[in-house]
Every structure is written in structure tokens, then in C-alpha cells.
């Protein structure tokens, strides 16, 4: 088995159209590299649904509202391609910034409703316009049948579905659960930047989420958010941005349990030292 390597869109498109001509469906997993088992799980899911799978590795400058975060984003291309080979991925696409943004790295403004401005949208201005712009561009470049996303970035997944329905209705969107370390920490490319003591504290995020999940219906949503907040604040290196229990579709916070079985989500964003972590669970 070999891994096709593309950095230019024209060559990738020729390969993708050859696959389609042969009757193969093409799955696509967009990533920013520094691959871990969360990413490779998406490749494995993609291989279950599609004949051929393309992964992109592109650290998208337009979605970083913090220049330091962009500067320090881990880059590990040789080990990334090894990991992709090991899970039988067919092709990797590693475009340059100029290839993705021929007119310079600027994002378009997306009108996809109120979800864009909540939570991550409120704390990272412009972030989702950057994400939606790059995903739309990558869809146009790769032309997949199905694209695969992780629920680790839950709000992003909701917004990509809205964007795709609006701008790329031919691409089907599928999403899959978060892959975690043994102690519960959600896998993330940013975890390697945690110092040893921060790494042990970071487990509090998934613990707090599980407290909220398991506290229903004994405690009210507000009490559970308070408990989770107290848990996180007990660690001096943690700085909370948000803790919420929200409607799983609108991401509006709830203050009492709904009478129906409406899906709910608990979501947290917090800094541990200099690393910003996000995680979420179904409640
Ligand atoms: P990223 O490289 O962080 O942009 O992530 C690329 C894709 O992998 C996105 O769809 C993420 O939601 C997904 N992803 C990242 N971390 C995980 C994880 N721990 N489990 C499952 N999917 C993940």
C-alpha cells in the first residue's frame, strides 16, 4: 500500500477524478496535521464509508485569532505521513498557503445563523469565518463525496453542516465521537504543549464534563455548571472561558431540563497554562 502525496491541486484533482471515473467514492478528512489517534480514527471511519480517502494537512492562517497560537502550532509532517500509511489512507494533500489562498489569506464572512457567534465564536472573533472559508475552499479543491469531522470540535461540526448545506450541497458531512487519552483528556494536537504539571491538571476538563453528564436529573443545569466551574477553578493554572449546558443544535444555554428528549451538550473551553483546550460531551 502506498500513500499518494499531493501539494498541487491540479494533480490531486486529476487523481480524484480518476478514482471517480473508476467508480470509487472519495472520502475527505481535513486536518491541520500533528496527527493523533483522533485524526486516524476519522480516516478509519472514512475507509468504512468510502473506497478512497484523502487527508489534507493545512495549518490555516485565517482561523487563528492568536498569532502566537499559529506560530507554535506543532508541525510533524514525516510522522503524520507514517501514521496515514499505517491506517491505509490513500492520499495526503499538503497545499501551501498560496495554493489555498491565491489572492492572499483572507476569509469570507459566512451567514449561517446565530450558532457562529456563541461560545468559540464569542471568544475567538473571526475564527469560524476562517474555518468555514478554508473548508469550503478545500471541498472545492478535493471534490469529495463525503467529508468527515470530529465531535471534539462540536460547534465547528454544526457550522460546517450549515455551510455545506448552503454552499456545497453535493458534499455529505459525517461526524464521529471524540477519541480520548486513557485518563479522559480529549486528544488534541495542542496537548503536546502542556507541561507535565499542566498535563495532569488538564484531565479536570473531561472530569467536569462527566460530572455534568452524570448529574442529570439530580441537579439543575445551573447547579451542574456551578459544580464544574468550582472543580476547574480549584486548579490555579486553569482559566475558564466558558462552561455551559446547551441545546445541542442551537448551543443556547439552558437553565432547566427540557421536558422532551431534546439532545443537550455540555461544553467547556479553558486555558491550562498557555494552552487553550476545548471539549464537550452529550448530556
Ligand atoms: P484539527 O487537525 O485539530 O483541525 O482536526 C481535524 C479533524 O479532526 C477535525 O474534524 C477535528 O474535530 C477532528 N479531531 C480532532 N481531535 C479529535 C479527537 N480527539 N477525536 C476525534 N476527532 C478529533
mmCIF file of C-alpha atoms and ligand atoms in Angstrom:
data_model
loop_
_atom_site.group_PDB
_atom_site.id
_atom_site.type_symbol
_atom_site.label_atom_id
_atom_site.label_comp_id
_atom_site.label_asym_id
_atom_site.label_seq_id
_atom_site.Cartn_x
_atom_site.Cartn_y
_atom_site.Cartn_z
ATOM 1 C CA UNK A 1 0.000 0.000 0.000
ATOM 2 C CA UNK A 2 1.350 3.443 -0.830
ATOM 3 C CA UNK A 3 0.302 6.942 0.126
ATOM 4 C CA UNK A 4 -0.061 9.405 -2.751
ATOM 5 C CA UNK A 5 1.395 12.786 -1.824
ATOM 6 C CA UNK A 6 -0.021 15.952 -3.439
ATOM 7 C CA UNK A 7 0.846 19.569 -2.840
ATOM 8 C CA UNK A 8 -0.726 20.954 -6.012
ATOM 9 C CA UNK A 9 -4.476 21.000 -6.514
ATOM 10 C CA UNK A 10 -4.338 20.154 -10.232
ATOM 11 C CA UNK A 11 -2.546 16.828 -9.595
ATOM 12 C CA UNK A 12 -4.840 15.971 -6.691
ATOM 13 C CA UNK A 13 -7.921 16.735 -8.820
ATOM 14 C CA UNK A 14 -6.648 14.520 -11.606
ATOM 15 C CA UNK A 15 -6.203 11.650 -9.114
ATOM 16 C CA UNK A 16 -9.663 12.260 -7.564
ATOM 17 C CA UNK A 17 -11.386 12.349 -10.961
ATOM 18 C CA UNK A 18 -9.543 9.158 -11.993
ATOM 19 C CA UNK A 19 -10.877 7.464 -8.844
ATOM 20 C CA UNK A 20 -14.414 8.656 -9.550
ATOM 21 C CA UNK A 21 -14.159 7.527 -13.177
ATOM 22 C CA UNK A 22 -13.242 4.061 -11.856
ATOM 23 C CA UNK A 23 -16.462 4.118 -9.832
ATOM 24 C CA UNK A 24 -14.789 4.802 -6.462
ATOM 25 C CA UNK A 25 -16.321 7.056 -3.844
ATOM 26 C CA UNK A 26 -13.916 9.573 -2.303
ATOM 27 C CA UNK A 27 -13.846 10.464 1.394
ATOM 28 C CA UNK A 28 -12.076 13.508 2.788
ATOM 29 C CA UNK A 29 -10.650 14.265 6.247
ATOM 30 C CA UNK A 30 -9.407 17.863 6.599
ATOM 31 C CA UNK A 31 -6.781 18.350 9.344
ATOM 32 C CA UNK A 32 -4.112 20.781 10.465
ATOM 33 C CA UNK A 33 -1.595 17.966 10.964
ATOM 34 C CA UNK A 34 0.244 16.903 14.136
ATOM 35 C CA UNK A 35 -1.902 13.841 13.728
ATOM 36 C CA UNK A 36 -3.032 11.687 16.647
ATOM 37 C CA UNK A 37 -5.446 8.809 17.158
ATOM 38 C CA UNK A 38 -8.428 11.218 16.918
ATOM 39 C CA UNK A 39 -7.470 12.063 13.349
ATOM 40 C CA UNK A 40 -6.633 8.494 12.352
ATOM 41 C CA UNK A 41 -9.967 7.299 13.789
ATOM 42 C CA UNK A 42 -11.661 9.619 11.280
ATOM 43 C CA UNK A 43 -9.572 8.073 8.482
ATOM 44 C CA UNK A 44 -10.676 4.620 9.626
ATOM 45 C CA UNK A 45 -14.332 5.711 9.671
ATOM 46 C CA UNK A 46 -13.859 7.270 6.220
ATOM 47 C CA UNK A 47 -12.431 3.981 4.898
ATOM 48 C CA UNK A 48 -15.599 2.245 6.132
ATOM 49 C CA UNK A 49 -17.793 4.600 4.108
ATOM 50 C CA UNK A 50 -15.677 5.382 1.033
ATOM 51 C CA UNK A 51 -13.453 3.479 -1.399
ATOM 52 C CA UNK A 52 -10.651 6.064 -1.369
ATOM 53 C CA UNK A 53 -9.665 8.505 1.377
ATOM 54 C CA UNK A 54 -7.815 11.821 1.117
ATOM 55 C CA UNK A 55 -6.472 13.637 4.194
ATOM 56 C CA UNK A 56 -5.439 17.266 3.943
ATOM 57 C CA UNK A 57 -2.800 18.785 6.203
ATOM 58 C CA UNK A 58 -3.011 22.544 6.164
ATOM 59 C CA UNK A 59 -2.448 24.918 9.067
ATOM 60 C CA UNK A 60 -4.997 27.513 8.048
ATOM 61 C CA UNK A 61 -3.744 31.012 8.942
ATOM 62 C CA UNK A 62 -7.183 32.642 8.650
ATOM 63 C CA UNK A 63 -8.679 30.717 11.583
ATOM 64 C CA UNK A 64 -6.033 31.735 14.139
ATOM 65 C CA UNK A 65 -7.132 34.816 16.025
ATOM 66 C CA UNK A 66 -3.996 34.482 18.201
ATOM 67 C CA UNK A 67 -0.733 34.871 16.194
ATOM 68 C CA UNK A 68 1.217 33.034 18.951
ATOM 69 C CA UNK A 69 -1.056 30.011 18.570
ATOM 70 C CA UNK A 70 -0.370 29.930 14.815
ATOM 71 C CA UNK A 71 3.376 30.328 15.400
ATOM 72 C CA UNK A 72 3.509 27.491 17.947
ATOM 73 C CA UNK A 73 1.159 25.125 16.145
ATOM 74 C CA UNK A 74 3.022 21.768 16.031
ATOM 75 C CA UNK A 75 4.284 20.605 12.637
ATOM 76 C CA UNK A 76 5.187 16.922 12.296
ATOM 77 C CA UNK A 77 4.765 16.041 8.606
ATOM 78 C CA UNK A 78 7.083 12.960 8.460
ATOM 79 C CA UNK A 79 5.360 11.235 11.386
ATOM 80 C CA UNK A 80 1.948 12.350 10.042
ATOM 81 C CA UNK A 81 2.538 10.585 6.724
ATOM 82 C CA UNK A 82 3.756 7.454 8.597
ATOM 83 C CA UNK A 83 0.529 7.419 10.609
ATOM 84 C CA UNK A 84 -1.573 7.825 7.466
ATOM 85 C CA UNK A 85 0.283 4.947 5.778
ATOM 86 C CA UNK A 86 -0.329 2.780 8.852
ATOM 87 C CA UNK A 87 -4.109 3.272 8.656
ATOM 88 C CA UNK A 88 -4.171 2.626 4.875
ATOM 89 C CA UNK A 89 -5.084 6.166 3.866
ATOM 90 C CA UNK A 90 -4.783 6.581 0.084
ATOM 91 C CA UNK A 91 -3.693 10.183 -0.413
ATOM 92 C CA UNK A 92 -2.442 13.178 1.526
ATOM 93 C CA UNK A 93 -2.857 16.739 0.294
ATOM 94 C CA UNK A 94 -0.442 19.321 1.734
ATOM 95 C CA UNK A 95 -1.075 22.615 -0.072
ATOM 96 C CA UNK A 96 0.810 25.863 0.517
ATOM 97 C CA UNK A 97 -0.977 28.992 1.754
ATOM 98 C CA UNK A 98 -0.721 30.443 -1.782
ATOM 99 C CA UNK A 99 -2.329 27.313 -3.243
ATOM 100 C CA UNK A 100 -5.347 27.647 -0.937
ATOM 101 C CA UNK A 101 -5.483 31.459 -0.988
ATOM 102 C CA UNK A 102 -4.169 32.672 -4.390
ATOM 103 C CA UNK A 103 -5.323 36.222 -3.548
ATOM 104 C CA UNK A 104 -3.834 36.177 -0.053
ATOM 105 C CA UNK A 105 -5.044 34.583 3.185
ATOM 106 C CA UNK A 106 -8.341 36.295 3.933
ATOM 107 C CA UNK A 107 -11.599 34.642 4.893
ATOM 108 C CA UNK A 108 -15.101 35.281 3.647
ATOM 109 C CA UNK A 109 -17.884 36.256 6.070
ATOM 110 C CA UNK A 110 -20.423 33.432 6.439
ATOM 111 C CA UNK A 111 -24.108 33.952 7.199
ATOM 112 C CA UNK A 112 -25.011 30.675 8.826
ATOM 113 C CA UNK A 113 -27.089 31.873 11.776
ATOM 114 C CA UNK A 114 -26.613 32.599 15.468
ATOM 115 C CA UNK A 115 -24.550 29.475 16.315
ATOM 116 C CA UNK A 116 -21.474 31.123 14.741
ATOM 117 C CA UNK A 117 -21.386 33.930 17.322
ATOM 118 C CA UNK A 118 -21.776 31.857 20.503
ATOM 119 C CA UNK A 119 -19.093 30.117 22.639
ATOM 120 C CA UNK A 120 -15.991 29.716 20.427
ATOM 121 C CA UNK A 121 -17.358 32.442 18.159
ATOM 122 C CA UNK A 122 -17.558 34.887 21.062
ATOM 123 C CA UNK A 123 -14.086 34.081 22.425
ATOM 124 C CA UNK A 124 -12.297 33.720 19.076
ATOM 125 C CA UNK A 125 -13.577 36.503 16.796
ATOM 126 C CA UNK A 126 -13.263 35.599 13.115
ATOM 127 C CA UNK A 127 -12.258 32.011 13.883
ATOM 128 C CA UNK A 128 -15.290 30.361 12.306
ATOM 129 C CA UNK A 129 -15.221 32.535 9.192
ATOM 130 C CA UNK A 130 -11.657 31.270 8.766
ATOM 131 C CA UNK A 131 -12.679 27.651 9.343
ATOM 132 C CA UNK A 132 -15.693 27.779 7.021
ATOM 133 C CA UNK A 133 -13.708 29.586 4.320
ATOM 134 C CA UNK A 134 -10.903 27.053 4.322
ATOM 135 C CA UNK A 135 -13.245 24.049 4.453
ATOM 136 C CA UNK A 136 -15.246 25.425 1.510
ATOM 137 C CA UNK A 137 -12.008 26.010 -0.444
ATOM 138 C CA UNK A 138 -10.715 22.531 0.407
ATOM 139 C CA UNK A 139 -14.053 20.973 -0.630
ATOM 140 C CA UNK A 140 -13.793 22.787 -3.968
ATOM 141 C CA UNK A 141 -10.195 21.601 -4.381
ATOM 142 C CA UNK A 142 -10.696 17.971 -3.318
ATOM 143 C CA UNK A 143 -14.297 17.475 -4.535
ATOM 144 C CA UNK A 144 -15.091 14.631 -2.114
ATOM 145 C CA UNK A 145 -18.324 12.665 -1.869
ATOM 146 C CA UNK A 146 -18.247 12.598 1.934
ATOM 147 C CA UNK A 147 -16.251 14.708 4.407
ATOM 148 C CA UNK A 148 -15.503 13.509 7.945
ATOM 149 C CA UNK A 149 -15.291 15.634 11.103
ATOM 150 C CA UNK A 150 -14.767 15.056 14.829
ATOM 151 C CA UNK A 151 -17.269 15.928 17.548
ATOM 152 C CA UNK A 152 -14.286 17.184 19.564
ATOM 153 C CA UNK A 153 -14.923 20.445 17.694
ATOM 154 C CA UNK A 154 -18.659 20.252 18.250
ATOM 155 C CA UNK A 155 -19.622 23.818 17.308
ATOM 156 C CA UNK A 156 -17.386 23.624 14.230
ATOM 157 C CA UNK A 157 -19.171 20.437 13.178
ATOM 158 C CA UNK A 158 -22.591 22.176 13.486
ATOM 159 C CA UNK A 159 -21.368 25.138 11.432
ATOM 160 C CA UNK A 160 -19.761 23.005 8.734
ATOM 161 C CA UNK A 161 -23.078 21.212 8.254
ATOM 162 C CA UNK A 162 -24.808 24.605 7.849
ATOM 163 C CA UNK A 163 -22.104 25.884 5.474
ATOM 164 C CA UNK A 164 -22.167 22.708 3.370
ATOM 165 C CA UNK A 165 -25.971 22.777 3.074
ATOM 166 C CA UNK A 166 -25.666 26.347 1.813
ATOM 167 C CA UNK A 167 -22.519 26.268 -0.327
ATOM 168 C CA UNK A 168 -21.597 22.644 -1.158
ATOM 169 C CA UNK A 169 -24.788 20.550 -1.102
ATOM 170 C CA UNK A 170 -23.036 17.741 -3.018
ATOM 171 C CA UNK A 171 -20.683 17.009 -0.132
ATOM 172 C CA UNK A 172 -22.189 14.787 2.561
ATOM 173 C CA UNK A 173 -20.976 15.575 6.102
ATOM 174 C CA UNK A 174 -20.417 12.847 8.697
ATOM 175 C CA UNK A 175 -19.167 13.270 12.254
ATOM 176 C CA UNK A 176 -17.770 10.893 14.870
ATOM 177 C CA UNK A 177 -17.104 10.838 18.637
ATOM 178 C CA UNK A 178 -14.061 12.237 20.389
ATOM 179 C CA UNK A 179 -11.091 9.943 20.943
ATOM 180 C CA UNK A 180 -9.564 10.343 24.417
ATOM 181 C CA UNK A 181 -6.387 9.549 26.309
ATOM 182 C CA UNK A 182 -6.730 6.825 28.955
ATOM 183 C CA UNK A 183 -7.419 9.366 31.707
ATOM 184 C CA UNK A 184 -10.174 11.061 29.654
ATOM 185 C CA UNK A 185 -8.312 14.057 28.181
ATOM 186 C CA UNK A 186 -9.590 14.650 24.646
ATOM 187 C CA UNK A 187 -6.781 14.092 22.166
ATOM 188 C CA UNK A 188 -5.622 17.339 20.598
ATOM 189 C CA UNK A 189 -2.594 18.475 18.645
ATOM 190 C CA UNK A 190 -2.165 21.194 21.272
ATOM 191 C CA UNK A 191 -1.763 18.692 24.149
ATOM 192 C CA UNK A 192 1.971 18.300 23.384
ATOM 193 C CA UNK A 193 2.397 21.906 24.503
ATOM 194 C CA UNK A 194 1.173 21.127 28.048
ATOM 195 C CA UNK A 195 3.927 20.991 30.686
ATOM 196 C CA UNK A 196 3.920 17.860 32.899
ATOM 197 C CA UNK A 197 2.000 19.508 35.765
ATOM 198 C CA UNK A 198 -0.463 21.109 33.311
ATOM 199 C CA UNK A 199 -0.993 17.761 31.622
ATOM 200 C CA UNK A 200 -2.170 16.252 34.923
ATOM 201 C CA UNK A 201 -4.463 19.205 35.621
ATOM 202 C CA UNK A 202 -5.978 19.134 32.109
ATOM 203 C CA UNK A 203 -7.865 15.941 32.946
ATOM 204 C CA UNK A 204 -10.171 18.134 35.066
ATOM 205 C CA UNK A 205 -11.894 19.298 31.873
ATOM 206 C CA UNK A 206 -13.228 15.864 30.929
ATOM 207 C CA UNK A 207 -13.923 15.130 34.610
ATOM 208 C CA UNK A 208 -16.007 18.303 34.880
ATOM 209 C CA UNK A 209 -17.885 17.385 31.696
ATOM 210 C CA UNK A 210 -18.637 13.923 33.079
ATOM 211 C CA UNK A 211 -19.870 15.440 36.350
ATOM 212 C CA UNK A 212 -22.344 17.471 34.319
ATOM 213 C CA UNK A 213 -23.362 14.459 32.235
ATOM 214 C CA UNK A 214 -23.889 12.244 35.290
ATOM 215 C CA UNK A 215 -25.593 14.913 37.385
ATOM 216 C CA UNK A 216 -28.753 14.915 35.301
ATOM 217 C CA UNK A 217 -31.525 14.969 36.524
ATOM 218 C CA UNK A 218 -30.468 15.092 40.200
ATOM 219 C CA UNK A 219 -29.104 18.636 39.852
ATOM 220 C CA UNK A 220 -30.323 21.541 37.711
ATOM 221 C CA UNK A 221 -28.205 22.609 34.697
ATOM 222 C CA UNK A 222 -27.215 25.758 36.595
ATOM 223 C CA UNK A 223 -26.083 23.748 39.631
ATOM 224 C CA UNK A 224 -24.050 21.437 37.410
ATOM 225 C CA UNK A 225 -22.373 24.322 35.618
ATOM 226 C CA UNK A 226 -21.541 25.761 39.048
ATOM 227 C CA UNK A 227 -20.090 22.442 40.253
ATOM 228 C CA UNK A 228 -17.971 22.087 37.088
ATOM 229 C CA UNK A 229 -16.768 25.681 37.416
ATOM 230 C CA UNK A 230 -15.754 25.111 41.046
ATOM 231 C CA UNK A 231 -13.891 21.942 40.088
ATOM 232 C CA UNK A 232 -11.893 23.723 37.398
ATOM 233 C CA UNK A 233 -11.251 26.839 39.471
ATOM 234 C CA UNK A 234 -9.672 24.690 42.196
ATOM 235 C CA UNK A 235 -6.604 24.370 39.934
ATOM 236 C CA UNK A 236 -4.658 27.667 39.823
ATOM 237 C CA UNK A 237 -3.282 27.001 36.305
ATOM 238 C CA UNK A 238 -6.814 26.731 34.831
ATOM 239 C CA UNK A 239 -8.581 29.792 33.455
ATOM 240 C CA UNK A 240 -12.151 29.122 32.293
ATOM 241 C CA UNK A 241 -13.557 30.786 29.182
ATOM 242 C CA UNK A 242 -16.925 29.048 29.246
ATOM 243 C CA UNK A 243 -18.736 26.171 30.914
ATOM 244 C CA UNK A 244 -22.237 25.526 29.644
ATOM 245 C CA UNK A 245 -25.020 23.022 29.181
ATOM 246 C CA UNK A 246 -26.722 23.933 25.928
ATOM 247 C CA UNK A 247 -29.250 22.852 23.349
ATOM 248 C CA UNK A 248 -27.247 20.536 21.060
ATOM 249 C CA UNK A 249 -28.479 22.282 17.900
ATOM 250 C CA UNK A 250 -28.688 25.971 18.803
ATOM 251 C CA UNK A 251 -25.972 25.957 21.524
ATOM 252 C CA UNK A 252 -28.178 28.281 23.599
ATOM 253 C CA UNK A 253 -27.523 27.633 27.316
ATOM 254 C CA UNK A 254 -30.385 26.020 29.204
ATOM 255 C CA UNK A 255 -31.334 26.741 32.803
ATOM 256 C CA UNK A 256 -33.810 23.881 33.366
ATOM 257 C CA UNK A 257 -34.068 20.377 31.946
ATOM 258 C CA UNK A 258 -36.349 20.201 28.898
ATOM 259 C CA UNK A 259 -39.498 18.071 29.215
ATOM 260 C CA UNK A 260 -38.864 16.360 25.869
ATOM 261 C CA UNK A 261 -35.792 14.324 24.924
ATOM 262 C CA UNK A 262 -34.105 17.191 23.158
ATOM 263 C CA UNK A 263 -30.386 16.468 22.763
ATOM 264 C CA UNK A 264 -28.157 18.565 25.025
ATOM 265 C CA UNK A 265 -24.424 19.160 25.091
ATOM 266 C CA UNK A 266 -22.065 20.243 27.865
ATOM 267 C CA UNK A 267 -19.163 22.282 26.522
ATOM 268 C CA UNK A 268 -16.032 23.728 28.136
ATOM 269 C CA UNK A 269 -13.221 25.961 26.928
ATOM 270 C CA UNK A 270 -10.387 26.669 29.336
ATOM 271 C CA UNK A 271 -6.766 27.674 29.341
ATOM 272 C CA UNK A 272 -4.381 25.357 31.141
ATOM 273 C CA UNK A 273 -1.239 27.449 31.447
ATOM 274 C CA UNK A 274 -0.676 28.828 27.948
ATOM 275 C CA UNK A 275 -2.681 26.167 26.151
ATOM 276 C CA UNK A 276 -6.343 26.649 25.288
ATOM 277 C CA UNK A 277 -8.330 23.416 25.422
ATOM 278 C CA UNK A 278 -11.930 22.672 24.384
ATOM 279 C CA UNK A 279 -14.032 19.599 24.992
ATOM 280 C CA UNK A 280 -17.703 18.580 25.101
ATOM 281 C CA UNK A 281 -19.975 15.641 25.876
ATOM 282 C CA UNK A 282 -23.565 14.704 25.196
ATOM 283 C CA UNK A 283 -25.741 15.192 28.303
HETATM 284 P P1 LIG B 1 -7.596 19.591 13.560
HETATM 285 O O1 LIG B 1 -6.366 18.992 12.973
HETATM 286 O O2 LIG B 1 -7.474 19.857 15.037
HETATM 287 O O3 LIG B 1 -8.123 20.742 12.772
HETATM 288 O O4 LIG B 1 -8.720 18.462 13.486
HETATM 289 C C1 LIG B 1 -9.050 17.855 12.272
HETATM 290 C C2 LIG B 1 -10.268 16.994 12.477
HETATM 291 O O5 LIG B 1 -10.002 16.004 13.475
HETATM 292 C C3 LIG B 1 -11.484 17.787 12.971
HETATM 293 O O6 LIG B 1 -12.662 17.282 12.351
HETATM 294 C C4 LIG B 1 -11.479 17.508 14.454
HETATM 295 O O7 LIG B 1 -12.754 17.633 15.048
HETATM 296 C C5 LIG B 1 -11.001 16.075 14.467
HETATM 297 N N1 LIG B 1 -10.440 15.743 15.771
HETATM 298 C C6 LIG B 1 -9.509 16.443 16.469
HETATM 299 N N2 LIG B 1 -9.286 15.857 17.657
HETATM 300 C C7 LIG B 1 -10.087 14.774 17.715
HETATM 301 C C8 LIG B 1 -10.329 13.760 18.712
HETATM 302 N N3 LIG B 1 -9.685 13.750 19.871
HETATM 303 N N4 LIG B 1 -11.234 12.799 18.419
HETATM 304 C C9 LIG B 1 -11.889 12.792 17.227
HETATM 305 N N5 LIG B 1 -11.716 13.717 16.260
HETATM 306 C C10 LIG B 1 -10.828 14.698 16.502
#
